[in-house]
Amino acid sequence: MSLSCGMSFRRKSFWCCRLLSTYVTKTRYLFELKEDDEACRKAQQTGVFYLFHDLDPLLQASASGRRYLVPRLSRAELEGLLGKFGQGAQKLEDSVLIGCSGPQEAWFALDLGLNGPSSTHAPLPKSEMEAELGGSFIKLRQAVFQLNSMDSSLLFTAQALLRWHSGHQFCSRSGQPTKKNLAGSKRVCPSNKNIYYPQVKTWRRLSSEKLQKRWAWKWKTYSSLRPSIGPFPIAHS
């Protein structure tokens, strides 16, 4: 009995160490790609790209018609597609890094419809792109229940990162256009060297005690300023 328990414990410990080692390797590889443009440029050669158009992902219907599949294009396939529409490989610099499956394959997201001061490429026509790719650019919220959990999580991450870059194309101090690094992990203002990083907001539920304290504080503040205000406008705010 003790021998079997010891073997089972060693087997579980082996798999835990292996999973931890894989996670650490992927994390270090992603950190290298985010900080080194040359390493990121090299990873684009063997990586895959998820395509968006105005923040809508490219999806393909399955054979049954009940699920959506997420097509992934290699760099060679994407360059051939861009060449048909008169654009070169520089368009790939607008892509952002969203993950990896290991040191051999990195994942990138590229929006073909967004355009800004940091991009020198015109947006590509949506209908022609859909006909060429054999898919459709669909609202992610409409298709989320027809995607598997891994694809939906990855697409939401890519969409959030693309939206952040679209909304932070100017420096808040100088007003000058900012420039992103190749991986899309930060934006830099050329005039004052300010660095902007993508921010992720986390939400948490408050306990009833904390909600009561917050309500009491708001009631005291608003009642001292305007005693005629009732509880309904405060609750709405």
PDB file of C-alpha atoms in Angstrom:
ATOM      1  CA  MET A   1       0.000   0.000   0.000  1.00  0.00           C
ATOM      2  CA  SER A   2       2.750   2.437   0.945  1.00  0.00           C
ATOM      3  CA  LEU A   3       4.677   1.532  -2.205  1.00  0.00           C
ATOM      4  CA  SER A   4       1.716   2.270  -4.478  1.00  0.00           C
ATOM      5  CA  CYS A   5       1.023   5.564  -2.669  1.00  0.00           C
ATOM      6  CA  GLY A   6       4.656   6.577  -3.067  1.00  0.00           C
ATOM      7  CA  MET A   7       4.619   5.809  -6.787  1.00  0.00           C
ATOM      8  CA  SER A   8       1.384   7.745  -7.248  1.00  0.00           C
ATOM      9  CA  PHE A   9       2.820  10.729  -5.379  1.00  0.00           C
ATOM     10  CA  ARG A  10       6.006  10.722  -7.471  1.00  0.00           C
ATOM     11  CA  ARG A  11       3.955  10.474 -10.672  1.00  0.00           C
ATOM     12  CA  LYS A  12       1.811  13.466  -9.681  1.00  0.00           C
ATOM     13  CA  SER A  13       4.897  15.424  -8.663  1.00  0.00           C
ATOM     14  CA  PHE A  14       6.505  14.695 -12.017  1.00  0.00           C
ATOM     15  CA  TRP A  15       3.518  16.005 -13.976  1.00  0.00           C
ATOM     16  CA  CYS A  16       3.217  19.088 -11.759  1.00  0.00           C
ATOM     17  CA  CYS A  17       6.886  19.918 -12.285  1.00  0.00           C
ATOM     18  CA  ARG A  18       6.519  19.374 -16.010  1.00  0.00           C
ATOM     19  CA  LEU A  19       3.508  21.687 -16.266  1.00  0.00           C
ATOM     20  CA  LEU A  20       5.292  24.323 -14.183  1.00  0.00           C
ATOM     21  CA  SER A  21       8.383  24.066 -16.367  1.00  0.00           C
ATOM     22  CA  THR A  22       6.276  24.494 -19.541  1.00  0.00           C
ATOM     23  CA  TYR A  23       4.541  27.550 -18.070  1.00  0.00           C
ATOM     24  CA  VAL A  24       7.838  29.157 -17.070  1.00  0.00           C
ATOM     25  CA  THR A  25       9.322  28.488 -20.518  1.00  0.00           C
ATOM     26  CA  LYS A  26       6.349  30.085 -22.292  1.00  0.00           C
ATOM     27  CA  THR A  27       6.358  33.072 -19.941  1.00  0.00           C
ATOM     28  CA  ARG A  28      10.062  33.725 -20.521  1.00  0.00           C
ATOM     29  CA  TYR A  29       9.618  33.372 -24.269  1.00  0.00           C
ATOM     30  CA  LEU A  30       6.719  35.848 -24.313  1.00  0.00           C
ATOM     31  CA  PHE A  31       8.701  38.313 -22.200  1.00  0.00           C
ATOM     32  CA  GLU A  32      11.587  38.093 -24.653  1.00  0.00           C
ATOM     33  CA  LEU A  33       9.287  38.778 -27.603  1.00  0.00           C
ATOM     34  CA  LYS A  34       7.732  41.773 -25.846  1.00  0.00           C
ATOM     35  CA  GLU A  35      11.080  43.384 -25.060  1.00  0.00           C
ATOM     36  CA  ASP A  36      13.143  42.496 -28.141  1.00  0.00           C
ATOM     37  CA  ASP A  37      11.866  43.662 -31.541  1.00  0.00           C
ATOM     38  CA  GLU A  38      14.346  41.513 -33.415  1.00  0.00           C
ATOM     39  CA  ALA A  39      13.215  38.373 -31.600  1.00  0.00           C
ATOM     40  CA  CYS A  40       9.598  39.310 -32.283  1.00  0.00           C
ATOM     41  CA  ARG A  41      10.340  39.897 -35.960  1.00  0.00           C
ATOM     42  CA  LYS A  42      11.974  36.483 -36.124  1.00  0.00           C
ATOM     43  CA  ALA A  43       8.967  34.897 -34.404  1.00  0.00           C
ATOM     44  CA  GLN A  44       6.670  36.367 -37.049  1.00  0.00           C
ATOM     45  CA  GLN A  45       8.395  34.208 -39.651  1.00  0.00           C
ATOM     46  CA  THR A  46       7.094  30.995 -38.056  1.00  0.00           C
ATOM     47  CA  GLY A  47       4.072  32.395 -36.217  1.00  0.00           C
ATOM     48  CA  VAL A  48       0.386  32.503 -37.143  1.00  0.00           C
ATOM     49  CA  PHE A  49      -1.937  35.495 -37.513  1.00  0.00           C
ATOM     50  CA  TYR A  50      -5.555  35.993 -36.472  1.00  0.00           C
ATOM     51  CA  LEU A  51      -7.300  38.542 -38.682  1.00  0.00           C
ATOM     52  CA  PHE A  52      -9.738  41.261 -37.625  1.00  0.00           C
ATOM     53  CA  HIS A  53     -11.587  44.029 -39.447  1.00  0.00           C
ATOM     54  CA  ASP A  54     -12.722  46.975 -37.317  1.00  0.00           C
ATOM     55  CA  LEU A  55     -12.259  44.765 -34.236  1.00  0.00           C
ATOM     56  CA  ASP A  56     -14.464  41.991 -35.691  1.00  0.00           C
ATOM     57  CA  PRO A  57     -12.653  38.622 -35.970  1.00  0.00           C
ATOM     58  CA  LEU A  58     -12.543  36.517 -39.105  1.00  0.00           C
ATOM     59  CA  LEU A  59     -14.639  33.366 -38.611  1.00  0.00           C
ATOM     60  CA  GLN A  60     -15.638  30.443 -40.792  1.00  0.00           C
ATOM     61  CA  ALA A  61     -18.752  28.323 -40.375  1.00  0.00           C
ATOM     62  CA  SER A  62     -18.216  24.634 -39.682  1.00  0.00           C
ATOM     63  CA  ALA A  63     -19.664  21.865 -41.843  1.00  0.00           C
ATOM     64  CA  SER A  64     -22.638  21.478 -39.512  1.00  0.00           C
ATOM     65  CA  GLY A  65     -23.253  25.223 -39.439  1.00  0.00           C
ATOM     66  CA  ARG A  66     -23.607  25.264 -35.647  1.00  0.00           C
ATOM     67  CA  ARG A  67     -20.073  26.253 -34.746  1.00  0.00           C
ATOM     68  CA  TYR A  68     -17.528  28.811 -35.876  1.00  0.00           C
ATOM     69  CA  LEU A  69     -13.946  28.005 -36.717  1.00  0.00           C
ATOM     70  CA  VAL A  70     -11.127  30.534 -36.355  1.00  0.00           C
ATOM     71  CA  PRO A  71      -8.775  30.473 -39.365  1.00  0.00           C
ATOM     72  CA  ARG A  72      -5.083  31.132 -38.768  1.00  0.00           C
ATOM     73  CA  LEU A  73      -2.789  32.368 -41.515  1.00  0.00           C
ATOM     74  CA  SER A  74       0.954  31.958 -41.754  1.00  0.00           C
ATOM     75  CA  ARG A  75       3.177  34.881 -42.653  1.00  0.00           C
ATOM     76  CA  ALA A  76       3.622  33.616 -46.232  1.00  0.00           C
ATOM     77  CA  GLU A  77      -0.145  33.300 -46.714  1.00  0.00           C
ATOM     78  CA  LEU A  78      -0.749  36.752 -45.246  1.00  0.00           C
ATOM     79  CA  GLU A  79       1.922  38.366 -47.407  1.00  0.00           C
ATOM     80  CA  GLY A  80       0.348  36.799 -50.492  1.00  0.00           C
ATOM     81  CA  LEU A  81      -3.051  38.134 -49.442  1.00  0.00           C
ATOM     82  CA  LEU A  82      -1.726  41.638 -48.823  1.00  0.00           C
ATOM     83  CA  GLY A  83       0.075  41.572 -52.174  1.00  0.00           C
ATOM     84  CA  LYS A  84      -3.236  41.035 -53.970  1.00  0.00           C
ATOM     85  CA  PHE A  85      -4.535  44.270 -52.467  1.00  0.00           C
ATOM     86  CA  GLY A  86      -1.411  46.287 -53.221  1.00  0.00           C
ATOM     87  CA  GLN A  87       0.112  46.281 -49.747  1.00  0.00           C
ATOM     88  CA  GLY A  88       3.459  44.959 -48.620  1.00  0.00           C
ATOM     89  CA  ALA A  89       4.850  43.135 -45.633  1.00  0.00           C
ATOM     90  CA  GLN A  90       5.119  46.410 -43.647  1.00  0.00           C
ATOM     91  CA  LYS A  91       1.445  45.985 -42.798  1.00  0.00           C
ATOM     92  CA  LEU A  92       2.488  43.175 -40.461  1.00  0.00           C
ATOM     93  CA  GLU A  93       4.116  45.745 -38.176  1.00  0.00           C
ATOM     94  CA  ASP A  94       0.590  46.760 -37.120  1.00  0.00           C
ATOM     95  CA  SER A  95       0.035  43.317 -35.573  1.00  0.00           C
ATOM     96  CA  VAL A  96       0.141  42.638 -31.833  1.00  0.00           C
ATOM     97  CA  LEU A  97       1.423  39.623 -29.912  1.00  0.00           C
ATOM     98  CA  ILE A  98      -1.358  37.740 -28.089  1.00  0.00           C
ATOM     99  CA  GLY A  99       0.278  34.489 -26.975  1.00  0.00           C
ATOM    100  CA  CYS A 100       2.231  31.430 -27.998  1.00  0.00           C
ATOM    101  CA  SER A 101       2.103  27.647 -27.947  1.00  0.00           C
ATOM    102  CA  GLY A 102       5.818  27.395 -27.222  1.00  0.00           C
ATOM    103  CA  PRO A 103       9.132  28.655 -28.585  1.00  0.00           C
ATOM    104  CA  GLN A 104       8.191  27.339 -32.030  1.00  0.00           C
ATOM    105  CA  GLU A 105       4.924  29.220 -32.671  1.00  0.00           C
ATOM    106  CA  ALA A 106       3.834  32.695 -31.636  1.00  0.00           C
ATOM    107  CA  TRP A 107       0.316  34.075 -32.089  1.00  0.00           C
ATOM    108  CA  PHE A 108      -0.374  37.528 -33.495  1.00  0.00           C
ATOM    109  CA  ALA A 109      -3.518  39.540 -34.206  1.00  0.00           C
ATOM    110  CA  LEU A 110      -3.801  41.968 -37.113  1.00  0.00           C
ATOM    111  CA  ASP A 111      -6.683  44.334 -37.826  1.00  0.00           C
ATOM    112  CA  LEU A 112      -7.067  45.055 -41.528  1.00  0.00           C
ATOM    113  CA  GLY A 113      -9.724  47.729 -41.082  1.00  0.00           C
ATOM    114  CA  LEU A 114      -8.250  50.063 -38.481  1.00  0.00           C
ATOM    115  CA  ASN A 115      -6.147  53.004 -39.521  1.00  0.00           C
ATOM    116  CA  GLY A 116      -4.394  55.673 -37.497  1.00  0.00           C
ATOM    117  CA  PRO A 117      -1.531  58.178 -37.436  1.00  0.00           C
ATOM    118  CA  SER A 118       0.956  55.469 -36.470  1.00  0.00           C
ATOM    119  CA  SER A 119      -0.060  53.335 -39.454  1.00  0.00           C
ATOM    120  CA  THR A 120       0.914  54.281 -42.980  1.00  0.00           C
ATOM    121  CA  HIS A 121      -1.389  51.721 -44.597  1.00  0.00           C
ATOM    122  CA  ALA A 122      -4.956  52.242 -45.744  1.00  0.00           C
ATOM    123  CA  PRO A 123      -7.694  49.933 -44.414  1.00  0.00           C
ATOM    124  CA  LEU A 124      -8.584  47.027 -46.683  1.00  0.00           C
ATOM    125  CA  PRO A 125     -12.127  46.561 -48.065  1.00  0.00           C
ATOM    126  CA  LYS A 126     -14.172  44.224 -45.897  1.00  0.00           C
ATOM    127  CA  SER A 127     -16.317  42.502 -48.527  1.00  0.00           C
ATOM    128  CA  GLU A 128     -13.377  41.759 -50.819  1.00  0.00           C
ATOM    129  CA  MET A 129     -11.374  40.371 -47.919  1.00  0.00           C
ATOM    130  CA  GLU A 130     -14.245  38.082 -46.906  1.00  0.00           C
ATOM    131  CA  ALA A 131     -14.579  36.758 -50.454  1.00  0.00           C
ATOM    132  CA  GLU A 132     -10.841  36.130 -50.679  1.00  0.00           C
ATOM    133  CA  LEU A 133     -10.571  34.409 -47.289  1.00  0.00           C
ATOM    134  CA  GLY A 134     -13.771  32.381 -47.481  1.00  0.00           C
ATOM    135  CA  GLY A 135     -15.091  33.655 -44.159  1.00  0.00           C
ATOM    136  CA  SER A 136     -16.884  36.563 -42.525  1.00  0.00           C
ATOM    137  CA  PHE A 137     -15.904  39.268 -40.056  1.00  0.00           C
ATOM    138  CA  ILE A 138     -18.518  38.777 -37.330  1.00  0.00           C
ATOM    139  CA  LYS A 139     -19.196  40.616 -34.080  1.00  0.00           C
ATOM    140  CA  LEU A 140     -17.481  38.653 -31.354  1.00  0.00           C
ATOM    141  CA  ARG A 141     -20.357  38.990 -28.894  1.00  0.00           C
ATOM    142  CA  GLN A 142     -22.737  37.448 -31.401  1.00  0.00           C
ATOM    143  CA  ALA A 143     -20.502  34.445 -32.051  1.00  0.00           C
ATOM    144  CA  VAL A 144     -19.099  33.806 -28.578  1.00  0.00           C
ATOM    145  CA  PHE A 145     -21.465  30.898 -27.814  1.00  0.00           C
ATOM    146  CA  GLN A 146     -20.555  29.190 -31.090  1.00  0.00           C
ATOM    147  CA  LEU A 147     -16.824  29.170 -30.336  1.00  0.00           C
ATOM    148  CA  ASN A 148     -14.878  26.883 -28.060  1.00  0.00           C
ATOM    149  CA  SER A 149     -13.570  28.357 -24.834  1.00  0.00           C
ATOM    150  CA  MET A 150      -9.937  28.566 -25.938  1.00  0.00           C
ATOM    151  CA  ASP A 151     -10.713  30.418 -29.173  1.00  0.00           C
ATOM    152  CA  SER A 152     -13.145  32.825 -27.529  1.00  0.00           C
ATOM    153  CA  SER A 153     -10.672  33.691 -24.758  1.00  0.00           C
ATOM    154  CA  LEU A 154      -7.885  34.294 -27.253  1.00  0.00           C
ATOM    155  CA  LEU A 155     -10.079  36.425 -29.525  1.00  0.00           C
ATOM    156  CA  PHE A 156     -11.323  38.557 -26.640  1.00  0.00           C
ATOM    157  CA  THR A 157      -7.721  39.143 -25.565  1.00  0.00           C
ATOM    158  CA  ALA A 158      -6.726  40.120 -29.093  1.00  0.00           C
ATOM    159  CA  GLN A 159      -9.745  42.391 -29.492  1.00  0.00           C
ATOM    160  CA  ALA A 160      -9.059  44.174 -26.201  1.00  0.00           C
ATOM    161  CA  LEU A 161      -5.418  44.755 -27.113  1.00  0.00           C
ATOM    162  CA  LEU A 162      -6.288  46.034 -30.593  1.00  0.00           C
ATOM    163  CA  ARG A 163      -8.925  48.343 -29.123  1.00  0.00           C
ATOM    164  CA  TRP A 164      -6.435  49.723 -26.596  1.00  0.00           C
ATOM    165  CA  HIS A 165      -3.933  50.550 -29.331  1.00  0.00           C
ATOM    166  CA  SER A 166      -6.674  52.142 -31.411  1.00  0.00           C
ATOM    167  CA  GLY A 167      -7.672  54.422 -28.526  1.00  0.00           C
ATOM    168  CA  HIS A 168      -4.155  55.388 -27.373  1.00  0.00           C
ATOM    169  CA  GLN A 169      -2.557  56.629 -30.557  1.00  0.00           C
ATOM    170  CA  PHE A 170      -1.727  60.062 -29.122  1.00  0.00           C
ATOM    171  CA  CYS A 171       0.320  61.131 -26.122  1.00  0.00           C
ATOM    172  CA  SER A 172      -1.734  62.617 -23.295  1.00  0.00           C
ATOM    173  CA  ARG A 173       0.949  65.239 -22.557  1.00  0.00           C
ATOM    174  CA  SER A 174       2.385  66.361 -25.867  1.00  0.00           C
ATOM    175  CA  GLY A 175      -0.486  65.437 -28.165  1.00  0.00           C
ATOM    176  CA  GLN A 176       1.952  63.831 -30.587  1.00  0.00           C
ATOM    177  CA  PRO A 177       1.256  60.434 -32.196  1.00  0.00           C
ATOM    178  CA  THR A 178       2.681  57.520 -30.225  1.00  0.00           C
ATOM    179  CA  LYS A 179       4.455  54.556 -31.764  1.00  0.00           C
ATOM    180  CA  LYS A 180       4.039  50.973 -30.623  1.00  0.00           C
ATOM    181  CA  ASN A 181       6.804  48.430 -30.409  1.00  0.00           C
ATOM    182  CA  LEU A 182       6.671  45.405 -32.695  1.00  0.00           C
ATOM    183  CA  ALA A 183       4.956  43.129 -30.172  1.00  0.00           C
ATOM    184  CA  GLY A 184       2.401  45.760 -29.172  1.00  0.00           C
ATOM    185  CA  SER A 185       3.278  45.555 -25.474  1.00  0.00           C
ATOM    186  CA  LYS A 186       3.764  49.327 -25.159  1.00  0.00           C
ATOM    187  CA  ARG A 187       3.532  52.661 -26.971  1.00  0.00           C
ATOM    188  CA  VAL A 188       6.207  55.361 -26.839  1.00  0.00           C
ATOM    189  CA  CYS A 189       5.890  59.081 -27.475  1.00  0.00           C
ATOM    190  CA  PRO A 190       8.841  60.184 -29.663  1.00  0.00           C
ATOM    191  CA  SER A 191       8.846  63.752 -28.304  1.00  0.00           C
ATOM    192  CA  ASN A 192       9.026  63.190 -24.530  1.00  0.00           C
ATOM    193  CA  LYS A 193       9.792  59.422 -24.413  1.00  0.00           C
ATOM    194  CA  ASN A 194       6.722  58.682 -22.302  1.00  0.00           C
ATOM    195  CA  ILE A 195       5.825  54.974 -22.288  1.00  0.00           C
ATOM    196  CA  TYR A 196       2.235  53.742 -22.202  1.00  0.00           C
ATOM    197  CA  TYR A 197       1.386  50.135 -21.351  1.00  0.00           C
ATOM    198  CA  PRO A 198      -1.909  48.349 -22.016  1.00  0.00           C
ATOM    199  CA  GLN A 199      -4.038  48.372 -18.896  1.00  0.00           C
ATOM    200  CA  VAL A 200      -6.349  45.596 -17.778  1.00  0.00           C
ATOM    201  CA  LYS A 201      -9.221  46.495 -15.446  1.00  0.00           C
ATOM    202  CA  THR A 202     -10.276  43.866 -12.932  1.00  0.00           C
ATOM    203  CA  TRP A 203     -13.698  43.839 -11.324  1.00  0.00           C
ATOM    204  CA  ARG A 204     -14.548  42.306  -7.974  1.00  0.00           C
ATOM    205  CA  ARG A 205     -17.725  41.903  -5.988  1.00  0.00           C
ATOM    206  CA  LEU A 206     -18.060  43.983  -2.874  1.00  0.00           C
ATOM    207  CA  SER A 207     -19.452  42.521   0.320  1.00  0.00           C
ATOM    208  CA  SER A 208     -22.639  43.931   1.812  1.00  0.00           C
ATOM    209  CA  GLU A 209     -20.627  45.634   4.564  1.00  0.00           C
ATOM    210  CA  LYS A 210     -18.420  47.456   2.064  1.00  0.00           C
ATOM    211  CA  LEU A 211     -21.419  48.443  -0.020  1.00  0.00           C
ATOM    212  CA  GLN A 212     -23.093  49.833   3.096  1.00  0.00           C
ATOM    213  CA  LYS A 213     -19.989  51.853   3.999  1.00  0.00           C
ATOM    214  CA  ARG A 214     -19.738  53.212   0.466  1.00  0.00           C
ATOM    215  CA  TRP A 215     -23.431  54.119   0.483  1.00  0.00           C
ATOM    216  CA  ALA A 216     -23.091  55.850   3.848  1.00  0.00           C
ATOM    217  CA  TRP A 217     -20.123  57.865   2.598  1.00  0.00           C
ATOM    218  CA  LYS A 218     -21.955  58.921  -0.547  1.00  0.00           C
ATOM    219  CA  TRP A 219     -25.076  59.810   1.411  1.00  0.00           C
ATOM    220  CA  LYS A 220     -23.111  61.973   3.816  1.00  0.00           C
ATOM    221  CA  THR A 221     -21.228  63.736   1.005  1.00  0.00           C
ATOM    222  CA  TYR A 222     -24.225  64.427  -1.196  1.00  0.00           C
ATOM    223  CA  SER A 223     -26.526  65.349   1.695  1.00  0.00           C
ATOM    224  CA  SER A 224     -24.008  67.893   2.967  1.00  0.00           C
ATOM    225  CA  LEU A 225     -23.751  69.499  -0.457  1.00  0.00           C
ATOM    226  CA  ARG A 226     -27.422  69.368  -1.447  1.00  0.00           C
ATOM    227  CA  PRO A 227     -29.759  68.335   1.372  1.00  0.00           C
ATOM    228  CA  SER A 228     -32.788  68.357  -0.944  1.00  0.00           C
ATOM    229  CA  ILE A 229     -31.484  65.424  -2.991  1.00  0.00           C
ATOM    230  CA  GLY A 230     -33.236  62.147  -2.199  1.00  0.00           C
ATOM    231  CA  PRO A 231     -31.798  58.636  -2.275  1.00  0.00           C
ATOM    232  CA  PHE A 232     -32.905  57.824  -5.814  1.00  0.00           C
ATOM    233  CA  PRO A 233     -30.457  60.064  -7.725  1.00  0.00           C
ATOM    234  CA  ILE A 234     -27.655  58.813  -5.481  1.00  0.00           C
ATOM    235  CA  ALA A 235     -28.501  55.189  -6.160  1.00  0.00           C
ATOM    236  CA  HIS A 236     -28.623  55.905  -9.878  1.00  0.00           C
ATOM    237  CA  SER A 237     -25.215  57.556  -9.799  1.00  0.00           C
TER     238      SER A 237
END
